[in-house]
PDB file of C-alpha atoms in Angstrom:
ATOM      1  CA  UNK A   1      12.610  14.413   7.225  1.00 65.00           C
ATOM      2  CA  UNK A   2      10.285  11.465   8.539  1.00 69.00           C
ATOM      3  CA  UNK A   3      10.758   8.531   6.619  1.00 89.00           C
ATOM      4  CA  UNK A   4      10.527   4.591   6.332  1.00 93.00           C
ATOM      5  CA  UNK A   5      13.829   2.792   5.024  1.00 94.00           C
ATOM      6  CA  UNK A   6      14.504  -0.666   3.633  1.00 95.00           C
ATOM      7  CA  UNK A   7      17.922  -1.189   3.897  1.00 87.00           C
ATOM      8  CA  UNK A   8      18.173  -3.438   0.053  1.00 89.00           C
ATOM      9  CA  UNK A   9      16.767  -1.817  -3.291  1.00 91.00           C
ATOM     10  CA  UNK A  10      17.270  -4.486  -5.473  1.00 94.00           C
ATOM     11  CA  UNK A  11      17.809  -8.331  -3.885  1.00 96.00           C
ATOM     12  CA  UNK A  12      18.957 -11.361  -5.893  1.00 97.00           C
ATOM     13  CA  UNK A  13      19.262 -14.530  -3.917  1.00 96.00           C
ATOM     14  CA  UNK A  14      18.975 -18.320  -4.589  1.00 97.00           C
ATOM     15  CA  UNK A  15      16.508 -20.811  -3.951  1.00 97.00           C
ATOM     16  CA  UNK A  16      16.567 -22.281  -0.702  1.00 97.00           C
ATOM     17  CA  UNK A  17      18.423 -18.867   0.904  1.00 97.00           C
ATOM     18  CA  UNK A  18      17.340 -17.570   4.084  1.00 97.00           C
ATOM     19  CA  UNK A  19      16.615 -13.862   3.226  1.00 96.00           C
ATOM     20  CA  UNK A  20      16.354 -11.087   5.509  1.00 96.00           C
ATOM     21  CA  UNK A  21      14.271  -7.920   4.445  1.00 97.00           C
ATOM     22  CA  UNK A  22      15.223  -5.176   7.050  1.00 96.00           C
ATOM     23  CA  UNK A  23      12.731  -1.679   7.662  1.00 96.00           C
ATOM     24  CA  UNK A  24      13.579   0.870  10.249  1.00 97.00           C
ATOM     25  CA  UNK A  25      11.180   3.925  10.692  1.00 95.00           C
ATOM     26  CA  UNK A  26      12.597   7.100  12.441  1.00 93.00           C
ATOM     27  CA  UNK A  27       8.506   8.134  13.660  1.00 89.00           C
ATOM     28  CA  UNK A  28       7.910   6.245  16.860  1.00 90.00           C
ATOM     29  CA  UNK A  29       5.448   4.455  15.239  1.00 89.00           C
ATOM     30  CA  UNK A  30       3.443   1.574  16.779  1.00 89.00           C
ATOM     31  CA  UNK A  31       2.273   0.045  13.165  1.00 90.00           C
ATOM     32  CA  UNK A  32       4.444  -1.431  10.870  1.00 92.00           C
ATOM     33  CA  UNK A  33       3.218  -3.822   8.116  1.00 93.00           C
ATOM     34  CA  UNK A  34       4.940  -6.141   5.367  1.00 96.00           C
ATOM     35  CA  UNK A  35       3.309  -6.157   1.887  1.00 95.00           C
ATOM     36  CA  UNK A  36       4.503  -7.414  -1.522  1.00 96.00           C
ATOM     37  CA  UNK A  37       3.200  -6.127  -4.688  1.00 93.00           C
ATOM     38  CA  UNK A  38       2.326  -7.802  -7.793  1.00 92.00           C
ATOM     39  CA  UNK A  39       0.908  -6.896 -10.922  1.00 86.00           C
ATOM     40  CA  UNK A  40      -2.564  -7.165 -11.192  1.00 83.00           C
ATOM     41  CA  UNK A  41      -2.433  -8.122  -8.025  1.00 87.00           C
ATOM     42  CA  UNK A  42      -1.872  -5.017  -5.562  1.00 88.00           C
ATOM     43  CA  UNK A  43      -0.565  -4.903  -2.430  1.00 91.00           C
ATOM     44  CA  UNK A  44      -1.373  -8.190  -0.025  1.00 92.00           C
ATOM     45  CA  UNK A  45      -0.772  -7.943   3.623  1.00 92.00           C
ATOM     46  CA  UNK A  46       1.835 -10.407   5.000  1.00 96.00           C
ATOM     47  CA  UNK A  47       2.483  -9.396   8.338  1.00 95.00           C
ATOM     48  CA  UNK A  48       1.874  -6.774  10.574  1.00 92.00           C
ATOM     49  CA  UNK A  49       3.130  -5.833  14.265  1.00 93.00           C
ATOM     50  CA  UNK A  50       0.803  -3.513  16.378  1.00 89.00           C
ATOM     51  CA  UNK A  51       3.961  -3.029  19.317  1.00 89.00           C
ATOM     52  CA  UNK A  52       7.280  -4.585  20.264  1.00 91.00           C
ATOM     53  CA  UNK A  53       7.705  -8.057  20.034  1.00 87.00           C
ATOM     54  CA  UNK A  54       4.008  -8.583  18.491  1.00 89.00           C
ATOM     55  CA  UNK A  55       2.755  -9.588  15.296  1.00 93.00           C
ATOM     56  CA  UNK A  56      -0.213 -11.386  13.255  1.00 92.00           C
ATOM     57  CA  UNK A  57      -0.672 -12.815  10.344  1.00 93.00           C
ATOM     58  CA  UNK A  58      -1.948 -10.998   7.105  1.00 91.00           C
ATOM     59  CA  UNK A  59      -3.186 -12.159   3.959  1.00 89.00           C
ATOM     60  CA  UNK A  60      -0.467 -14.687   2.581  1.00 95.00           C
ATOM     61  CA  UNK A  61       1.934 -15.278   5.661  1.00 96.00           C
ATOM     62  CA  UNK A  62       2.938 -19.254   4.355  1.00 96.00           C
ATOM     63  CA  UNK A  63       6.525 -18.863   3.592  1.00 96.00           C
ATOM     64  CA  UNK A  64       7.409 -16.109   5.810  1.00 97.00           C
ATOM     65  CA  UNK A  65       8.108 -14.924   9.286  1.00 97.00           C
ATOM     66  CA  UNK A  66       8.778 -11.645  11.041  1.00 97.00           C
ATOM     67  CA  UNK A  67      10.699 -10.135  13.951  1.00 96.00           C
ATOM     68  CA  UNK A  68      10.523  -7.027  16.083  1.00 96.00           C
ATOM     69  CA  UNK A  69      12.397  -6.919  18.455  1.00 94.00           C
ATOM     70  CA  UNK A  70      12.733  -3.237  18.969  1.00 95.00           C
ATOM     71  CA  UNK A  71       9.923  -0.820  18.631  1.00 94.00           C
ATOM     72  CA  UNK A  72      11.390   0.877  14.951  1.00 95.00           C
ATOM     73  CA  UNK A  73      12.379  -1.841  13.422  1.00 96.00           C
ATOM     74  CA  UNK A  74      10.489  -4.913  11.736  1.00 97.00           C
ATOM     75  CA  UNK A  75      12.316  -7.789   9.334  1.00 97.00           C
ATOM     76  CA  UNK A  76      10.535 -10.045   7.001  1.00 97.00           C
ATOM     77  CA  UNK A  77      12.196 -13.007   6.828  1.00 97.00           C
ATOM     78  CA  UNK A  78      12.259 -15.745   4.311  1.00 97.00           C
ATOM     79  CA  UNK A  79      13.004 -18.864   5.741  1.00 94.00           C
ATOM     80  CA  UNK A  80      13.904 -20.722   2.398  1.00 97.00           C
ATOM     81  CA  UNK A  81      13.401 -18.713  -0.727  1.00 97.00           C
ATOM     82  CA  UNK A  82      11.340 -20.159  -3.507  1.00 97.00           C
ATOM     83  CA  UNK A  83      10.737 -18.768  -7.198  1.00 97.00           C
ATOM     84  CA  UNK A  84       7.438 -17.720  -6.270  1.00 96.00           C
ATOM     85  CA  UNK A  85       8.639 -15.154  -3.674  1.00 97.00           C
ATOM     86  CA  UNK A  86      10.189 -12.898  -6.230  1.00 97.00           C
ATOM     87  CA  UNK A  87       8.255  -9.625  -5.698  1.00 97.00           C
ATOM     88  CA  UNK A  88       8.303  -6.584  -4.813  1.00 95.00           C
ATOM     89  CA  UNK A  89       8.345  -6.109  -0.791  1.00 97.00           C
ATOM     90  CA  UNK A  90       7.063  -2.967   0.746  1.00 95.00           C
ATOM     91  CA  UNK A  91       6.977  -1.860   4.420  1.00 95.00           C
ATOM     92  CA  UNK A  92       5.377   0.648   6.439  1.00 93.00           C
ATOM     93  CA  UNK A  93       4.416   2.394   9.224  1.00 91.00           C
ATOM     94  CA  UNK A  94       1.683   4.190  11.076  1.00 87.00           C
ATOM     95  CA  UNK A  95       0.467   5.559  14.334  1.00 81.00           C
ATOM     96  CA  UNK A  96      -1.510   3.455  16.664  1.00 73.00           C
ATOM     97  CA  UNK A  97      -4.722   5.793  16.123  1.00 61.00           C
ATOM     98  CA  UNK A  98      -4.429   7.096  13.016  1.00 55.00           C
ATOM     99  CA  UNK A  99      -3.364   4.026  11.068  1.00 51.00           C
ATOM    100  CA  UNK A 100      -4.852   5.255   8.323  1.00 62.00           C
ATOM    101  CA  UNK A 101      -2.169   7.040   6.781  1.00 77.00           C
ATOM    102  CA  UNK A 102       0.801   4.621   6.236  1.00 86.00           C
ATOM    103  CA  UNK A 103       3.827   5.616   5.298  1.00 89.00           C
ATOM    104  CA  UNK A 104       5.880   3.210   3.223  1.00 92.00           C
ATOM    105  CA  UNK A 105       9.147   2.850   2.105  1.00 94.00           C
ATOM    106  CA  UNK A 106      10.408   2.955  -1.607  1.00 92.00           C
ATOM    107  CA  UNK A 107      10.246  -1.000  -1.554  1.00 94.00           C
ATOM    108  CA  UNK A 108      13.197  -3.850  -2.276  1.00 95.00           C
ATOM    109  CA  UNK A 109      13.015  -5.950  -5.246  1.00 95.00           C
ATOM    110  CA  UNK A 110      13.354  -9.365  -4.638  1.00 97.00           C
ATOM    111  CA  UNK A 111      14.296 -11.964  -7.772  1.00 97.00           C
ATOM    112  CA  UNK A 112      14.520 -15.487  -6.407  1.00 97.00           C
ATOM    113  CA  UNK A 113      17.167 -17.577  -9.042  1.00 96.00           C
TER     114      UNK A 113
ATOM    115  CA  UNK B   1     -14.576 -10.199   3.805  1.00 81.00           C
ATOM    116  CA  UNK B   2     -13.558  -7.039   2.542  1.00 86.00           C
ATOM    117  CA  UNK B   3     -12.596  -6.174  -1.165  1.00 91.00           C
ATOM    118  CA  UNK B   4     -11.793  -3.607  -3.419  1.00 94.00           C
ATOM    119  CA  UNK B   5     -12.091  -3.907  -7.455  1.00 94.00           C
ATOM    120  CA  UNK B   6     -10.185  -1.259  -9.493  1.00 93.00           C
ATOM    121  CA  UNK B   7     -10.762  -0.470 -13.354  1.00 82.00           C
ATOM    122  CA  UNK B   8      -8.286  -2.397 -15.538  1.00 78.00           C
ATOM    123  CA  UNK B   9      -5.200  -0.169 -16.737  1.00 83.00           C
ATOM    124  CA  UNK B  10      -2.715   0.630 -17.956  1.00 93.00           C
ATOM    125  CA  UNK B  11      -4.658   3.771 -18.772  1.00 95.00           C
ATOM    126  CA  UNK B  12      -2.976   6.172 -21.082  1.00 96.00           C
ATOM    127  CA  UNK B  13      -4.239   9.866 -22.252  1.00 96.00           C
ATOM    128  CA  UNK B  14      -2.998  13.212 -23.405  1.00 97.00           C
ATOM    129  CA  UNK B  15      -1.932  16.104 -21.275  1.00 97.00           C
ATOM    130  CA  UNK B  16      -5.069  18.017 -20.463  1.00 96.00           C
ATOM    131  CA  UNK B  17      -7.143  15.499 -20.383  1.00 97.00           C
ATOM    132  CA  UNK B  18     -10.171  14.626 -18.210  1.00 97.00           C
ATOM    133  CA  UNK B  19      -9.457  11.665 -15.707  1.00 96.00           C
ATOM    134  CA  UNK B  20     -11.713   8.723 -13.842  1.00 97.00           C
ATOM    135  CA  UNK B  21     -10.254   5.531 -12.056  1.00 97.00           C
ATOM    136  CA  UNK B  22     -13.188   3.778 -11.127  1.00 97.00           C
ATOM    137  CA  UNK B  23     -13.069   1.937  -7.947  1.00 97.00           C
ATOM    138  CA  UNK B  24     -15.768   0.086  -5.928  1.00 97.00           C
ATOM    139  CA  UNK B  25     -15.649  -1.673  -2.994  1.00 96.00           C
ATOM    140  CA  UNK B  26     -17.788  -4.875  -0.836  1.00 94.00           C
ATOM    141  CA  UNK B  27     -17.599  -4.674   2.891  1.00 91.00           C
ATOM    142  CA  UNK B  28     -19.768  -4.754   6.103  1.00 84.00           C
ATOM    143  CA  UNK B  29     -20.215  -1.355   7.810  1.00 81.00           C
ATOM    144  CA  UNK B  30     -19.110   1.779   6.359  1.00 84.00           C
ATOM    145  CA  UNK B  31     -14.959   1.631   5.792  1.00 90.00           C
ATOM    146  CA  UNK B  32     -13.085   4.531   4.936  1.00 91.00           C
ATOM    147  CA  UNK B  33     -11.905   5.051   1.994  1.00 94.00           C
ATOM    148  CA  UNK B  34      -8.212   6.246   0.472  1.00 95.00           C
ATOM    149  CA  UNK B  35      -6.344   6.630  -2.672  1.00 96.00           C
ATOM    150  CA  UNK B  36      -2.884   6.178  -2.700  1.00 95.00           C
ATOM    151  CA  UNK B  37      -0.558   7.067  -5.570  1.00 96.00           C
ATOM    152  CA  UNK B  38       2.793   5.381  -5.714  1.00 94.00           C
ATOM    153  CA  UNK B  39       5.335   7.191  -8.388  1.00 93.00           C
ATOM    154  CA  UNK B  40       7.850   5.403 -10.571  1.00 89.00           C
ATOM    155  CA  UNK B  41      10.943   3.856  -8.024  1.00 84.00           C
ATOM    156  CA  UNK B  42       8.877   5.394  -4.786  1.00 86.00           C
ATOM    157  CA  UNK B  43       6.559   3.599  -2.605  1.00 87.00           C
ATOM    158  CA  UNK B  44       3.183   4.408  -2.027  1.00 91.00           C
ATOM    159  CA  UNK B  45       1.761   8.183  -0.803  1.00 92.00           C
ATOM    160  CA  UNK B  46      -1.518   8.566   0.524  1.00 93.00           C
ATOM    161  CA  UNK B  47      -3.444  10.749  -1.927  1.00 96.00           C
ATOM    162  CA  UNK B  48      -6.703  11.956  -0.534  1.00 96.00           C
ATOM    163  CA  UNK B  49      -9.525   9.960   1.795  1.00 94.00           C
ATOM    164  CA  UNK B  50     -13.217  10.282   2.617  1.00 94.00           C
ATOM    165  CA  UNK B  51     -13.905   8.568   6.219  1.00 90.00           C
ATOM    166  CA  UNK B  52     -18.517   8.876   5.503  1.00 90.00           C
ATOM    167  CA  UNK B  53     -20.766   8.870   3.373  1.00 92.00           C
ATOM    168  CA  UNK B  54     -20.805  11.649   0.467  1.00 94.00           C
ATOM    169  CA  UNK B  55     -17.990  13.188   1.776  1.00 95.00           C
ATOM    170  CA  UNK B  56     -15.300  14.262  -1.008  1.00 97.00           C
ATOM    171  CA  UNK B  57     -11.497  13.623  -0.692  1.00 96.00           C
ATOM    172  CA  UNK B  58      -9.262  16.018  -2.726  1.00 97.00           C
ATOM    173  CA  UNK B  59      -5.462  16.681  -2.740  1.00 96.00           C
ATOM    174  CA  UNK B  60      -3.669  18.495  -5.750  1.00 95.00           C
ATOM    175  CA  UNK B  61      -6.373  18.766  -7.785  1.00 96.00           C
ATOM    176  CA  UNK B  62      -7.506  14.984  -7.621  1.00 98.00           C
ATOM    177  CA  UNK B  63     -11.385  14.245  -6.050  1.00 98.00           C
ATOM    178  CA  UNK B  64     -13.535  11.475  -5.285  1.00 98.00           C
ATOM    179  CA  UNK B  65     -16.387  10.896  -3.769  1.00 97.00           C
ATOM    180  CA  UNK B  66     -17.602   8.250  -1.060  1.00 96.00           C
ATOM    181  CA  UNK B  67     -20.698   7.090  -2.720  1.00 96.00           C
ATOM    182  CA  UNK B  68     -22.656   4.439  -0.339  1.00 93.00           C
ATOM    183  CA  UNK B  69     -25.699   4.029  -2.759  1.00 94.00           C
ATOM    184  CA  UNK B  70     -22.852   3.006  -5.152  1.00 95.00           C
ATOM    185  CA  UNK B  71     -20.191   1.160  -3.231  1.00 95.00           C
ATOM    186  CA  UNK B  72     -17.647   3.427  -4.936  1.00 97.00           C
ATOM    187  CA  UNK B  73     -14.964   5.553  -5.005  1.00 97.00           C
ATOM    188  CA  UNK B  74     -13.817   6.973  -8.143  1.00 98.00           C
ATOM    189  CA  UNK B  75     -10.505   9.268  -8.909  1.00 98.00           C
ATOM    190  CA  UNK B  76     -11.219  12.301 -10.893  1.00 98.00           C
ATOM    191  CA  UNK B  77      -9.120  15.083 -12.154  1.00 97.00           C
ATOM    192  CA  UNK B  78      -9.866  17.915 -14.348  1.00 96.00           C
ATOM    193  CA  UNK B  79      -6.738  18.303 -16.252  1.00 95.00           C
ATOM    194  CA  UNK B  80      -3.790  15.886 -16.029  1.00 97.00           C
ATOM    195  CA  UNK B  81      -0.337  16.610 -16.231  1.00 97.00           C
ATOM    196  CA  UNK B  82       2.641  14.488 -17.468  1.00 96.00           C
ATOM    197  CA  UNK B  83       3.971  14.359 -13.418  1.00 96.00           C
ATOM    198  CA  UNK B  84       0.563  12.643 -12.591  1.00 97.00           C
ATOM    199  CA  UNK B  85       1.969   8.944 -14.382  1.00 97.00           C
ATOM    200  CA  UNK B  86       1.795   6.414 -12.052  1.00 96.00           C
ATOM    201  CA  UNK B  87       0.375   4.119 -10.817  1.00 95.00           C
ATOM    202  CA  UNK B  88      -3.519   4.768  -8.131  1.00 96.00           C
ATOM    203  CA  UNK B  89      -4.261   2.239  -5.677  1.00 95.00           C
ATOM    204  CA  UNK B  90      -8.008   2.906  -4.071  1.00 96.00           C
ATOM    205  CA  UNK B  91      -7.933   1.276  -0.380  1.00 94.00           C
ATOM    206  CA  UNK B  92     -10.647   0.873   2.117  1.00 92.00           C
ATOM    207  CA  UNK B  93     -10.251   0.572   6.258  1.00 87.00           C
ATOM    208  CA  UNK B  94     -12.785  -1.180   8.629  1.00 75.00           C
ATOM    209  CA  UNK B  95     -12.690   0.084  12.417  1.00 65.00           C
ATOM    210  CA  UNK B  96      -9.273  -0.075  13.615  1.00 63.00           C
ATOM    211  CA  UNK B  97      -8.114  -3.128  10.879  1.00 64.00           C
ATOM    212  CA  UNK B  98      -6.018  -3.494   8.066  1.00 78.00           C
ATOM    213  CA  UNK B  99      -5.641  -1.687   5.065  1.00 86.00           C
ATOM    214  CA  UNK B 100      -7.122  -3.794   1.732  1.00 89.00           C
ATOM    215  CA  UNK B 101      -5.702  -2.547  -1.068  1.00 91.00           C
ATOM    216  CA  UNK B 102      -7.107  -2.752  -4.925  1.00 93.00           C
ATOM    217  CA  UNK B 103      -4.974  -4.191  -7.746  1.00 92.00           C
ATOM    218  CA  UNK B 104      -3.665  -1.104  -8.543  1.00 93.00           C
ATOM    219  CA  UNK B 105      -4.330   1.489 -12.115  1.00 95.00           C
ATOM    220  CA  UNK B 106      -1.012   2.240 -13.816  1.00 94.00           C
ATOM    221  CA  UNK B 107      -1.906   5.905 -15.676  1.00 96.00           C
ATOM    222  CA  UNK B 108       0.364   7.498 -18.502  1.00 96.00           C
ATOM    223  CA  UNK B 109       0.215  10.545 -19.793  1.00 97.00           C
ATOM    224  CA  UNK B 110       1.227  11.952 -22.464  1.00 95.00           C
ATOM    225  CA  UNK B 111       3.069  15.758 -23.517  1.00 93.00           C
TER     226      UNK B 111
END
C-alpha cells in the first residue's frame, strides 16, 4: 500500500527548539511539498523540492528550512521554534507529470510552549 | 496571483440532504481545478477534478462543474451520508505550478 509517512503525530516542543519534521514516501516520487494548515486559513505552501537536493520557496518559507538529501525523503526544519509555528504540518508527494494528484500524509501536530 | 475563495463553514445538515460548497477562483489562464476531502485524523484525498472548461468532476457520488463564465467550482451531492463529515478543500493548478488551496469547508452531518 503506497503511502506518505510523517514520522511524529502529535509534537510538543519549546520555544527556541530546533525541530525536525521528517516525511518519507515509498512512490518514487519527484514532488514533495511542506504545508501547514490553519483554520480559516487552508493549506499554505512552505516548501517544495522538484528532485534530490532541490527546493524553492512557497508561500510563507520565513522561519523554516528544508532538506533532501535523498530522493524519498524531505524534512522541514524549524530552526528556532516560535509560538506562532504551532500548526498543523502536512507533507506530500507527487509525480513529476502528474503533480496534480498529491498524496499527503495524515499530518503532525505541532504545539510550540 | 492565483486565489481560491471557499463558502464559510462549518456547514451542518441532515442525512439525506442536498449539498453545495461553493467555490470560486481568480487566476490568469485556465487552471485546473480539484476538490480534495481530508477526513477526521487523515490528511487530505483528492476527490474529483475538471482540467477545461464545462467539464464535470465526479467521484462517489460528489460533482462539480468547471464553470469559466463563472470562475467557479462548486461541490454538489445529491444525498449525503453521515461518512461524508469532513472537511472540502477546492484547489486550482496553473501549468506545471503549485497547488493553491482554499480555506477549507468543514461539513457535518447529521443521522
Amino acid at each position: 500500500d503506497v503511502k506518505v509517512t510523517q514520522s511524529s503525530r502529535y509534537l510538543v516542543k519549546r520555544t527556541g527548539e530546533k525541530v525536525f519534521l521528517e516525511c518519507v514516501q515509498d512512490m518514487d516520487h519527484e514532488n514533495m511539498f511542506w504545508y501547514r494548515q490553519d483554520p480559516g486559513l487552508g493549506l499554505r505552501l512552505i516548501y517544495f523540492s522538484y528532485d534530490v537536493k532541490m527546493k524553492e520557496k512557497g508561500d510563507i518559507p520565513e522561519g523554516y528550512s528544508v532538506s533532501r538529501e535523498k530522493k524519498e525523503r524531505f524534512s522541514l526544519i524549524l530552526e528556532s521554534a516560535s509560538t506562532n509555528q504551532t500548526s498543523m504540518y502536512l507533507c506530500a508527494s507527487s509525480f513529476q507529470q502528474t503533480n496534480e494528484k498529491l498524496l499527503f500524509g495524515s499530518g503532525t501536530q505541532l504545539s510550540v510552549l | 496571483g492565483d486565489s481560491v475563495t471557499q463558502m464559510e463553514g462549518p456547514v451542518t445538515l441532515s442525512e439525506e440532504a442536498f449539498l453545495t460548497i461553493n467555490c470560486t477562483y481568480t487566476a490568469t489562464g485556465y487552471p485546473s481545478l480539484f476538490w480534495y476531502v481530508q477526513y477526521p485524523g487523515e490528511g487530505l484525498q483528492l476527490l474529483l477534478k475538471a482540467t477545461k472548461a464545462d467539464d464535470k468532476g465526479s467521484n462517489k457520488g460528489f460533482e462539480a462543474t468547471y464553470r469559466k463564465e463563472t470562475t467557479s467550482f462548486h461541490l454538489e451531492k445529491g444525498s449525503v451520508q453521515v461518512s461524508d463529515s469532513a472537511v472540502y478543500f477546492c484547489a486550482l493548478r496553473q501549468g506545471a505550478q503549485k497547488l493553491v488551496f482554499g480555506q477549507g469547508t468543514r461539513l457535518t452531518i447529521n443521522p
